[in-house]
Amino acid sequence: MYQGSIKELHQQLINKERSAVEIAEEVLKHIETVEPKVKAFLSVTAESALNTAKQVDTKIASGESIGILEGIPLGVKDNMCTKGIKTTCASQILANFVPPYESTVTQKLKDAGVVLVGKTNLDEFAMGSSTENSGFQVTANPWDLARVPGGSSGGSAAAVAAGECVVALGSDTGGSIRQPASFCGVVGLKPTYGLVSRYGLVAYASSLDQIGPFSRTVEDSAILLNAIAGYDNYDSTSLKVDIPDYTQYLQPELKKGLKVGIITETFGEGLDSVVAETVQKAIALLESMGAEVKEISCPRFRYGLPVYYMIASSEASANLARYDAVKYGVREESEDLLNMYTNTRASGFGAEVKRRIMLGTYALSAGYYDAYYLKAQKVRTLIKQDFDNAFADVDVLVCPTAPSTAFKAGEKTDDPLSMYLSDLMTIPVNLAGLPGISIPCGFDSQGLPIGLQLISNVLREDVLFHVAHAYEQATQWHKKQPTI
Amino acid sequence: MTIDREEVKKVANLARLNITEAEEEAFTTQLNSILGYFDQLSELDTTDVQPTTRAIETSNITRADELTPFPDKEELLKAAPEQQGEFFRVPKIISSDEG
């Protein structure tokens, strides 16, 4: 099991205790050992990983100083384009797609000298909450191989938890970073909408999608965000803001007078009692560390789920219209153009993707727009208002990341609505564009991890890192590792 | 509001999805259940509420309309299922369902 933090590895490289090639080889060997069980990766890029590592070692040998991320093994969700490396979105329709360009995030990380070890599994086109919707393989939860890792970034979460990489990138449209982080006992951050460029991220629901880091510690999360945040000319939704050094907010003590709000509505029906108790304990700990804790009501929070499925499906139906077998992807040979479209899309898309395309097409079709898409957008405004009111009162909101711990594979695949419910706590955050982080806060009786979600106001990642790090330093959860 | 099987067929055509009879039946049931779930939003009066189209409001983003040729045209063409010279090749275009 491989479990170093970025700073530890960086120090070892500088001290020449280990070389970047040794680290890469060790990680690749570990991947070989555990992958048959975990199945987190869709492709492992061993050769290019070793080449990158060699370059880092050459730099060190010649006495040059190296950046904090140089030589650090990274996994990338397979919905981010990597030039020359297959990018499938876990969909049969893109089974053969090799991008001719690099996404902004991976370019930034390449420039920073990270060692890409592979592309991780996901629910097809990031649509799902268990990674069971992958068109290629089902990823297992490293804590219990019979259970799902969560989704849609389940491969990245499982890879980090299993020590198959140090950090990973995921994308989060309705909870796809935070929910799998919770299920796999790692740290998962969804930054403010627009903080990280989405150029090269295969679009699912454009008004919600955001890229963010997975890591085993809050510090690693801050270091990775430092490297990927920032304005990008190629993404018109990216924000023109100054990016601070996020590691400066990592302090051992909680800031005096920090106000924490518990979202009352998240502790209602449908929440597992062990999750409720564990999260309450975490909140009590924050209080004992000096936080002022109060209950905050977000009465429209619960409407997030239906609003999300309408908005996300509508935007997905438009975004996925581009898969027409003309410019890229797999083609189903047919007599004429129309049949080529309909046959390719029939065999190339999986059931959940088709379901959302159908729902979205229906919602956007003539006569229904006002009743569905527009109504959803209006309720979205009300949900945002609840958050605005809350942040007039407190600095950070807390709630469980998911209503339960990881469920068994196959348990929810027949009932889309029950699967959707696992994103109940994370979805409203995307609708409002806010940043949210999930950190480990305990385990249930079967040893499955439980996640605490912290939510802050727009562009207040500093608050998230501050509180998450202080909590982490006061606990030992992040030090526990699964036995695979 | 409910959706019937005929409408599901129509929507599949709009979405350019060739669906089987079994899928037609499954989608009818599942879409109705999702739409039924959505109906809870009618509890909320949204008459005077402005819609939120994106999470963070940004005004129109413009840039100079300057041509930047993609450096690797070959790679772009290679990604296509079928190409001919500098073109993407597709089967015959025959309109079979619209007229």
PDB file of N, CA, C and O in Angstrom, chain A residues 77-142:
ATOM      1  N   LYS A  77      -9.736  11.472 -14.257  1.00  0.00           N
ATOM      2  CA  LYS A  77     -11.022  10.926 -14.694  1.00  0.00           C
ATOM      3  C   LYS A  77     -11.061  10.925 -16.213  1.00  0.00           C
ATOM      4  O   LYS A  77     -10.658  11.917 -16.843  1.00  0.00           O
ATOM      5  N   ASP A  78     -11.579   9.843 -16.773  1.00  0.00           N
ATOM      6  CA  ASP A  78     -11.480   9.681 -18.218  1.00  0.00           C
ATOM      7  C   ASP A  78     -12.505  10.507 -19.010  1.00  0.00           C
ATOM      8  O   ASP A  78     -12.882  10.145 -20.116  1.00  0.00           O
ATOM      9  N   ASN A  79     -12.941  11.628 -18.437  1.00  0.00           N
ATOM     10  CA  ASN A  79     -13.762  12.558 -19.237  1.00  0.00           C
ATOM     11  C   ASN A  79     -13.006  13.872 -19.469  1.00  0.00           C
ATOM     12  O   ASN A  79     -13.583  14.863 -19.869  1.00  0.00           O
ATOM     13  N   MET A  80     -11.676  13.841 -19.197  1.00  0.00           N
ATOM     14  CA  MET A  80     -10.845  15.012 -19.487  1.00  0.00           C
ATOM     15  C   MET A  80      -9.881  14.634 -20.598  1.00  0.00           C
ATOM     16  O   MET A  80      -9.175  13.616 -20.501  1.00  0.00           O
ATOM     17  N   CYS A  81      -9.855  15.439 -21.643  1.00  0.00           N
ATOM     18  CA  CYS A  81      -9.080  15.105 -22.833  1.00  0.00           C
ATOM     19  C   CYS A  81      -7.584  15.155 -22.549  1.00  0.00           C
ATOM     20  O   CYS A  81      -7.060  16.119 -22.006  1.00  0.00           O
ATOM     21  N   THR A  82      -6.896  14.062 -22.935  1.00  0.00           N
ATOM     22  CA  THR A  82      -5.445  13.980 -22.824  1.00  0.00           C
ATOM     23  C   THR A  82      -4.919  13.665 -24.216  1.00  0.00           C
ATOM     24  O   THR A  82      -5.265  12.632 -24.794  1.00  0.00           O
ATOM     25  N   LYS A  83      -4.139  14.567 -24.741  1.00  0.00           N
ATOM     26  CA  LYS A  83      -3.662  14.441 -26.126  1.00  0.00           C
ATOM     27  C   LYS A  83      -2.885  13.140 -26.321  1.00  0.00           C
ATOM     28  O   LYS A  83      -1.953  12.845 -25.568  1.00  0.00           O
ATOM     29  N   GLY A  84      -3.328  12.369 -27.312  1.00  0.00           N
ATOM     30  CA  GLY A  84      -2.632  11.128 -27.625  1.00  0.00           C
ATOM     31  C   GLY A  84      -2.962   9.971 -26.694  1.00  0.00           C
ATOM     32  O   GLY A  84      -2.482   8.858 -26.893  1.00  0.00           O
ATOM     33  N   ILE A  85      -3.766  10.226 -25.658  1.00  0.00           N
ATOM     34  CA  ILE A  85      -4.157   9.162 -24.724  1.00  0.00           C
ATOM     35  C   ILE A  85      -5.676   9.013 -24.792  1.00  0.00           C
ATOM     36  O   ILE A  85      -6.413   9.992 -24.627  1.00  0.00           O
ATOM     37  N   LYS A  86      -6.121   7.797 -25.024  1.00  0.00           N
ATOM     38  CA  LYS A  86      -7.540   7.531 -25.202  1.00  0.00           C
ATOM     39  C   LYS A  86      -8.379   8.168 -24.087  1.00  0.00           C
ATOM     40  O   LYS A  86      -8.037   8.086 -22.916  1.00  0.00           O
ATOM     41  N   THR A  87      -9.469   8.810 -24.479  1.00  0.00           N
ATOM     42  CA  THR A  87     -10.388   9.454 -23.547  1.00  0.00           C
ATOM     43  C   THR A  87     -11.794   8.986 -23.903  1.00  0.00           C
ATOM     44  O   THR A  87     -12.342   9.402 -24.917  1.00  0.00           O
ATOM     45  N   THR A  88     -12.354   8.105 -23.066  1.00  0.00           N
ATOM     46  CA  THR A  88     -13.581   7.409 -23.484  1.00  0.00           C
ATOM     47  C   THR A  88     -14.849   7.886 -22.798  1.00  0.00           C
ATOM     48  O   THR A  88     -15.950   7.556 -23.245  1.00  0.00           O
ATOM     49  N   CYS A  89     -14.727   8.627 -21.699  1.00  0.00           N
ATOM     50  CA  CYS A  89     -15.912   8.979 -20.914  1.00  0.00           C
ATOM     51  C   CYS A  89     -16.648   7.729 -20.449  1.00  0.00           C
ATOM     52  O   CYS A  89     -17.834   7.786 -20.139  1.00  0.00           O
ATOM     53  N   ALA A  90     -15.973   6.604 -20.442  1.00  0.00           N
ATOM     54  CA  ALA A  90     -16.571   5.306 -20.098  1.00  0.00           C
ATOM     55  C   ALA A  90     -17.776   4.992 -20.964  1.00  0.00           C
ATOM     56  O   ALA A  90     -18.713   4.322 -20.535  1.00  0.00           O
ATOM     57  N   SER A  91     -17.742   5.495 -22.210  1.00  0.00           N
ATOM     58  CA  SER A  91     -18.844   5.241 -23.138  1.00  0.00           C
ATOM     59  C   SER A  91     -18.352   4.463 -24.357  1.00  0.00           C
ATOM     60  O   SER A  91     -17.279   4.760 -24.888  1.00  0.00           O
ATOM     61  N   GLN A  92     -19.153   3.504 -24.781  1.00  0.00           N
ATOM     62  CA  GLN A  92     -18.813   2.751 -25.994  1.00  0.00           C
ATOM     63  C   GLN A  92     -18.754   3.677 -27.206  1.00  0.00           C
ATOM     64  O   GLN A  92     -18.025   3.419 -28.157  1.00  0.00           O
ATOM     65  N   ILE A  93     -19.494   4.777 -27.156  1.00  0.00           N
ATOM     66  CA  ILE A  93     -19.544   5.666 -28.325  1.00  0.00           C
ATOM     67  C   ILE A  93     -18.204   6.388 -28.520  1.00  0.00           C
ATOM     68  O   ILE A  93     -17.890   6.846 -29.622  1.00  0.00           O
ATOM     69  N   LEU A  94     -17.398   6.455 -27.448  1.00  0.00           N
ATOM     70  CA  LEU A  94     -16.068   7.075 -27.547  1.00  0.00           C
ATOM     71  C   LEU A  94     -14.958   6.050 -27.285  1.00  0.00           C
ATOM     72  O   LEU A  94     -13.837   6.411 -26.927  1.00  0.00           O
ATOM     73  N   ALA A  95     -15.288   4.765 -27.490  1.00  0.00           N
ATOM     74  CA  ALA A  95     -14.347   3.690 -27.146  1.00  0.00           C
ATOM     75  C   ALA A  95     -12.988   3.849 -27.829  1.00  0.00           C
ATOM     76  O   ALA A  95     -11.972   3.403 -27.304  1.00  0.00           O
ATOM     77  N   ASN A  96     -12.975   4.502 -28.994  1.00  0.00           N
ATOM     78  CA  ASN A  96     -11.713   4.602 -29.759  1.00  0.00           C
ATOM     79  C   ASN A  96     -11.193   6.036 -29.842  1.00  0.00           C
ATOM     80  O   ASN A  96     -10.339   6.344 -30.665  1.00  0.00           O
ATOM     81  N   PHE A  97     -11.743   6.935 -29.029  1.00  0.00           N
ATOM     82  CA  PHE A  97     -11.408   8.363 -29.195  1.00  0.00           C
ATOM     83  C   PHE A  97     -10.057   8.727 -28.575  1.00  0.00           C
ATOM     84  O   PHE A  97      -9.850   8.600 -27.374  1.00  0.00           O
ATOM     85  N   VAL A  98      -9.160   9.204 -29.415  1.00  0.00           N
ATOM     86  CA  VAL A  98      -7.871   9.713 -28.956  1.00  0.00           C
ATOM     87  C   VAL A  98      -7.852  11.222 -29.235  1.00  0.00           C
ATOM     88  O   VAL A  98      -7.795  11.636 -30.380  1.00  0.00           O
ATOM     89  N   PRO A  99      -7.946  12.037 -28.190  1.00  0.00           N
ATOM     90  CA  PRO A  99      -8.076  13.481 -28.398  1.00  0.00           C
ATOM     91  C   PRO A  99      -6.857  14.080 -29.110  1.00  0.00           C
ATOM     92  O   PRO A  99      -5.724  13.739 -28.770  1.00  0.00           O
ATOM     93  N   PRO A 100      -7.097  14.968 -30.065  1.00  0.00           N
ATOM     94  CA  PRO A 100      -5.991  15.664 -30.719  1.00  0.00           C
ATOM     95  C   PRO A 100      -5.544  16.900 -29.942  1.00  0.00           C
ATOM     96  O   PRO A 100      -4.716  17.661 -30.429  1.00  0.00           O
ATOM     97  N   TYR A 101      -6.096  17.122 -28.767  1.00  0.00           N
ATOM     98  CA  TYR A 101      -5.702  18.280 -27.964  1.00  0.00           C
ATOM     99  C   TYR A 101      -5.749  17.932 -26.485  1.00  0.00           C
ATOM    100  O   TYR A 101      -6.310  16.919 -26.105  1.00  0.00           O
ATOM    101  N   GLU A 102      -5.152  18.811 -25.686  1.00  0.00           N
ATOM    102  CA  GLU A 102      -5.024  18.584 -24.248  1.00  0.00           C
ATOM    103  C   GLU A 102      -5.987  19.510 -23.510  1.00  0.00           C
ATOM    104  O   GLU A 102      -6.089  20.688 -23.843  1.00  0.00           O
ATOM    105  N   SER A 103      -6.673  19.011 -22.486  1.00  0.00           N
ATOM    106  CA  SER A 103      -7.531  19.882 -21.683  1.00  0.00           C
ATOM    107  C   SER A 103      -6.650  20.842 -20.877  1.00  0.00           C
ATOM    108  O   SER A 103      -5.480  20.557 -20.615  1.00  0.00           O
ATOM    109  N   THR A 104      -7.208  21.974 -20.495  1.00  0.00           N
ATOM    110  CA  THR A 104      -6.421  22.976 -19.766  1.00  0.00           C
ATOM    111  C   THR A 104      -5.897  22.426 -18.433  1.00  0.00           C
ATOM    112  O   THR A 104      -4.733  22.619 -18.096  1.00  0.00           O
ATOM    113  N   VAL A 105      -6.742  21.707 -17.695  1.00  0.00           N
ATOM    114  CA  VAL A 105      -6.287  21.193 -16.389  1.00  0.00           C
ATOM    115  C   VAL A 105      -5.103  20.245 -16.533  1.00  0.00           C
ATOM    116  O   VAL A 105      -4.128  20.347 -15.783  1.00  0.00           O
ATOM    117  N   THR A 106      -5.199  19.324 -17.481  1.00  0.00           N
ATOM    118  CA  THR A 106      -4.100  18.359 -17.606  1.00  0.00           C
ATOM    119  C   THR A 106      -2.852  19.025 -18.173  1.00  0.00           C
ATOM    120  O   THR A 106      -1.737  18.649 -17.818  1.00  0.00           O
ATOM    121  N   GLN A 107      -3.048  20.033 -19.011  1.00  0.00           N
ATOM    122  CA  GLN A 107      -1.885  20.785 -19.516  1.00  0.00           C
ATOM    123  C   GLN A 107      -1.171  21.477 -18.356  1.00  0.00           C
ATOM    124  O   GLN A 107       0.055  21.443 -18.247  1.00  0.00           O
ATOM    125  N   LYS A 108      -1.973  22.093 -17.488  1.00  0.00           N
ATOM    126  CA  LYS A 108      -1.377  22.781 -16.329  1.00  0.00           C
ATOM    127  C   LYS A 108      -0.598  21.804 -15.453  1.00  0.00           C
ATOM    128  O   LYS A 108       0.483  22.123 -14.958  1.00  0.00           O
ATOM    129  N   LEU A 109      -1.171  20.628 -15.244  1.00  0.00           N
ATOM    130  CA  LEU A 109      -0.512  19.651 -14.379  1.00  0.00           C
ATOM    131  C   LEU A 109       0.715  19.041 -15.052  1.00  0.00           C
ATOM    132  O   LEU A 109       1.726  18.771 -14.403  1.00  0.00           O
ATOM    133  N   LYS A 110       0.633  18.879 -16.380  1.00  0.00           N
ATOM    134  CA  LYS A 110       1.807  18.418 -17.134  1.00  0.00           C
ATOM    135  C   LYS A 110       2.941  19.426 -16.971  1.00  0.00           C
ATOM    136  O   LYS A 110       4.088  19.068 -16.701  1.00  0.00           O
ATOM    137  N   ASP A 111       2.572  20.703 -17.150  1.00  0.00           N
ATOM    138  CA  ASP A 111       3.575  21.769 -17.007  1.00  0.00           C
ATOM    139  C   ASP A 111       4.167  21.782 -15.595  1.00  0.00           C
ATOM    140  O   ASP A 111       5.313  22.176 -15.399  1.00  0.00           O
ATOM    141  N   ALA A 112       3.351  21.368 -14.621  1.00  0.00           N
ATOM    142  CA  ALA A 112       3.834  21.355 -13.233  1.00  0.00           C
ATOM    143  C   ALA A 112       4.659  20.103 -12.941  1.00  0.00           C
ATOM    144  O   ALA A 112       5.182  19.950 -11.834  1.00  0.00           O
ATOM    145  N   GLY A 113       4.748  19.193 -13.921  1.00  0.00           N
ATOM    146  CA  GLY A 113       5.619  18.024 -13.761  1.00  0.00           C
ATOM    147  C   GLY A 113       5.004  16.819 -13.080  1.00  0.00           C
ATOM    148  O   GLY A 113       5.721  15.916 -12.654  1.00  0.00           O
ATOM    149  N   VAL A 114       3.660  16.769 -12.979  1.00  0.00           N
ATOM    150  CA  VAL A 114       3.062  15.590 -12.354  1.00  0.00           C
ATOM    151  C   VAL A 114       3.240  14.380 -13.265  1.00  0.00           C
ATOM    152  O   VAL A 114       3.442  14.509 -14.465  1.00  0.00           O
ATOM    153  N   VAL A 115       3.145  13.210 -12.663  1.00  0.00           N
ATOM    154  CA  VAL A 115       3.289  11.958 -13.407  1.00  0.00           C
ATOM    155  C   VAL A 115       1.903  11.333 -13.556  1.00  0.00           C
ATOM    156  O   VAL A 115       1.351  10.794 -12.592  1.00  0.00           O
ATOM    157  N   LEU A 116       1.340  11.423 -14.755  1.00  0.00           N
ATOM    158  CA  LEU A 116       0.021  10.832 -15.011  1.00  0.00           C
ATOM    159  C   LEU A 116       0.166   9.315 -15.071  1.00  0.00           C
ATOM    160  O   LEU A 116       0.889   8.791 -15.916  1.00  0.00           O
ATOM    161  N   VAL A 117      -0.514   8.607 -14.150  1.00  0.00           N
ATOM    162  CA  VAL A 117      -0.397   7.144 -14.162  1.00  0.00           C
ATOM    163  C   VAL A 117      -1.547   6.469 -14.892  1.00  0.00           C
ATOM    164  O   VAL A 117      -1.444   5.307 -15.274  1.00  0.00           O
ATOM    165  N   GLY A 118      -2.646   7.198 -15.116  1.00  0.00           N
ATOM    166  CA  GLY A 118      -3.722   6.572 -15.862  1.00  0.00           C
ATOM    167  C   GLY A 118      -5.009   7.373 -15.838  1.00  0.00           C
ATOM    168  O   GLY A 118      -5.121   8.387 -15.153  1.00  0.00           O
ATOM    169  N   LYS A 119      -5.968   6.873 -16.636  1.00  0.00           N
ATOM    170  CA  LYS A 119      -7.279   7.501 -16.739  1.00  0.00           C
ATOM    171  C   LYS A 119      -8.284   6.637 -15.972  1.00  0.00           C
ATOM    172  O   LYS A 119      -8.328   5.421 -16.148  1.00  0.00           O
ATOM    173  N   THR A 120      -9.080   7.284 -15.135  1.00  0.00           N
ATOM    174  CA  THR A 120      -9.921   6.532 -14.206  1.00  0.00           C
ATOM    175  C   THR A 120     -11.356   6.359 -14.692  1.00  0.00           C
ATOM    176  O   THR A 120     -11.886   7.165 -15.454  1.00  0.00           O
ATOM    177  N   ASN A 121     -11.970   5.306 -14.170  1.00  0.00           N
ATOM    178  CA  ASN A 121     -13.323   4.914 -14.551  1.00  0.00           C
ATOM    179  C   ASN A 121     -14.369   5.891 -13.994  1.00  0.00           C
ATOM    180  O   ASN A 121     -14.119   6.597 -13.007  1.00  0.00           O
ATOM    181  N   LEU A 122     -15.520   5.906 -14.637  1.00  0.00           N
ATOM    182  CA  LEU A 122     -16.611   6.804 -14.238  1.00  0.00           C
ATOM    183  C   LEU A 122     -17.929   6.225 -14.722  1.00  0.00           C
ATOM    184  O   LEU A 122     -17.946   5.296 -15.534  1.00  0.00           O
ATOM    185  N   ASP A 123     -19.023   6.778 -14.238  1.00  0.00           N
ATOM    186  CA  ASP A 123     -20.300   6.480 -14.857  1.00  0.00           C
ATOM    187  C   ASP A 123     -20.274   7.135 -16.235  1.00  0.00           C
ATOM    188  O   ASP A 123     -19.800   8.269 -16.379  1.00  0.00           O
ATOM    189  N   GLU A 124     -20.779   6.432 -17.229  1.00  0.00           N
ATOM    190  CA  GLU A 124     -20.755   6.924 -18.604  1.00  0.00           C
ATOM    191  C   GLU A 124     -21.168   8.403 -18.676  1.00  0.00           C
ATOM    192  O   GLU A 124     -22.221   8.780 -18.165  1.00  0.00           O
ATOM    193  N   PHE A 125     -20.328   9.211 -19.273  1.00  0.00           N
ATOM    194  CA  PHE A 125     -20.547  10.660 -19.395  1.00  0.00           C
ATOM    195  C   PHE A 125     -20.811  11.332 -18.048  1.00  0.00           C
ATOM    196  O   PHE A 125     -21.494  12.349 -17.965  1.00  0.00           O
ATOM    197  N   ALA A 126     -20.303  10.731 -16.978  1.00  0.00           N
ATOM    198  CA  ALA A 126     -20.429  11.268 -15.620  1.00  0.00           C
ATOM    199  C   ALA A 126     -21.868  11.259 -15.108  1.00  0.00           C
ATOM    200  O   ALA A 126     -22.228  11.994 -14.203  1.00  0.00           O
ATOM    201  N   MET A 127     -22.696  10.388 -15.709  1.00  0.00           N
ATOM    202  CA  MET A 127     -24.099  10.312 -15.298  1.00  0.00           C
ATOM    203  C   MET A 127     -24.325   9.105 -14.403  1.00  0.00           C
ATOM    204  O   MET A 127     -24.513   7.995 -14.894  1.00  0.00           O
ATOM    205  N   GLY A 128     -24.296   9.343 -13.104  1.00  0.00           N
ATOM    206  CA  GLY A 128     -24.541   8.246 -12.178  1.00  0.00           C
ATOM    207  C   GLY A 128     -23.933   8.516 -10.832  1.00  0.00           C
ATOM    208  O   GLY A 128     -23.219   9.504 -10.640  1.00  0.00           O
ATOM    209  N   SER A 129     -24.213   7.637  -9.888  1.00  0.00           N
ATOM    210  CA  SER A 129     -23.780   7.847  -8.508  1.00  0.00           C
ATOM    211  C   SER A 129     -23.084   6.618  -7.956  1.00  0.00           C
ATOM    212  O   SER A 129     -22.920   6.479  -6.751  1.00  0.00           O
ATOM    213  N   SER A 130     -22.674   5.694  -8.836  1.00  0.00           N
ATOM    214  CA  SER A 130     -22.076   4.454  -8.335  1.00  0.00           C
ATOM    215  C   SER A 130     -20.948   3.927  -9.223  1.00  0.00           C
ATOM    216  O   SER A 130     -20.319   2.938  -8.876  1.00  0.00           O
ATOM    217  N   THR A 131     -20.724   4.550 -10.380  1.00  0.00           N
ATOM    218  CA  THR A 131     -19.757   4.089 -11.377  1.00  0.00           C
ATOM    219  C   THR A 131     -20.176   2.755 -12.002  1.00  0.00           C
ATOM    220  O   THR A 131     -19.449   2.177 -12.790  1.00  0.00           O
ATOM    221  N   GLU A 132     -21.379   2.280 -11.670  1.00  0.00           N
ATOM    222  CA  GLU A 132     -21.885   1.056 -12.304  1.00  0.00           C
ATOM    223  C   GLU A 132     -22.349   1.321 -13.738  1.00  0.00           C
ATOM    224  O   GLU A 132     -22.529   0.389 -14.516  1.00  0.00           O
ATOM    225  N   ASN A 133     -22.571   2.597 -14.074  1.00  0.00           N
ATOM    226  CA  ASN A 133     -23.011   2.920 -15.433  1.00  0.00           C
ATOM    227  C   ASN A 133     -21.862   2.997 -16.431  1.00  0.00           C
ATOM    228  O   ASN A 133     -22.065   3.417 -17.557  1.00  0.00           O
ATOM    229  N   SER A 134     -20.657   2.646 -16.005  1.00  0.00           N
ATOM    230  CA  SER A 134     -19.541   2.643 -16.942  1.00  0.00           C
ATOM    231  C   SER A 134     -19.819   1.659 -18.071  1.00  0.00           C
ATOM    232  O   SER A 134     -20.344   0.570 -17.842  1.00  0.00           O
ATOM    233  N   GLY A 135     -19.451   2.039 -19.284  1.00  0.00           N
ATOM    234  CA  GLY A 135     -19.637   1.149 -20.417  1.00  0.00           C
ATOM    235  C   GLY A 135     -18.584   0.061 -20.498  1.00  0.00           C
ATOM    236  O   GLY A 135     -18.623  -0.788 -21.405  1.00  0.00           O
ATOM    237  N   PHE A 136     -17.621   0.064 -19.573  1.00  0.00           N
ATOM    238  CA  PHE A 136     -16.517  -0.894 -19.666  1.00  0.00           C
ATOM    239  C   PHE A 136     -16.344  -1.809 -18.451  1.00  0.00           C
ATOM    240  O   PHE A 136     -16.097  -2.984 -18.614  1.00  0.00           O
ATOM    241  N   GLN A 137     -16.422  -1.265 -17.254  1.00  0.00           N
ATOM    242  CA  GLN A 137     -16.154  -2.097 -16.073  1.00  0.00           C
ATOM    243  C   GLN A 137     -16.776  -1.466 -14.844  1.00  0.00           C
ATOM    244  O   GLN A 137     -17.064  -0.270 -14.820  1.00  0.00           O
ATOM    245  N   VAL A 138     -16.965  -2.287 -13.821  1.00  0.00           N
ATOM    246  CA  VAL A 138     -17.505  -1.793 -12.552  1.00  0.00           C
ATOM    247  C   VAL A 138     -16.346  -1.675 -11.562  1.00  0.00           C
ATOM    248  O   VAL A 138     -15.600  -2.623 -11.349  1.00  0.00           O
ATOM    249  N   THR A 139     -16.185  -0.486 -10.993  1.00  0.00           N
ATOM    250  CA  THR A 139     -15.123  -0.258 -10.012  1.00  0.00           C
ATOM    251  C   THR A 139     -15.618  -0.668  -8.630  1.00  0.00           C
ATOM    252  O   THR A 139     -16.783  -0.450  -8.295  1.00  0.00           O
ATOM    253  N   ALA A 140     -14.718  -1.251  -7.846  1.00  0.00           N
ATOM    254  CA  ALA A 140     -15.095  -1.679  -6.497  1.00  0.00           C
ATOM    255  C   ALA A 140     -14.652  -0.652  -5.465  1.00  0.00           C
ATOM    256  O   ALA A 140     -13.694   0.090  -5.675  1.00  0.00           O
ATOM    257  N   ASN A 141     -15.364  -0.615  -4.347  1.00  0.00           N
ATOM    258  CA  ASN A 141     -14.965   0.239  -3.239  1.00  0.00           C
ATOM    259  C   ASN A 141     -13.816  -0.445  -2.485  1.00  0.00           C
ATOM    260  O   ASN A 141     -13.970  -1.581  -2.036  1.00  0.00           O
ATOM    261  N   PRO A 142     -12.662   0.216  -2.356  1.00  0.00           N
ATOM    262  CA  PRO A 142     -11.514  -0.433  -1.709  1.00  0.00           C
ATOM    263  C   PRO A 142     -11.790  -0.889  -0.269  1.00  0.00           C
ATOM    264  O   PRO A 142     -11.100  -1.775   0.228  1.00  0.00           O
TER     265      PRO A 142
END
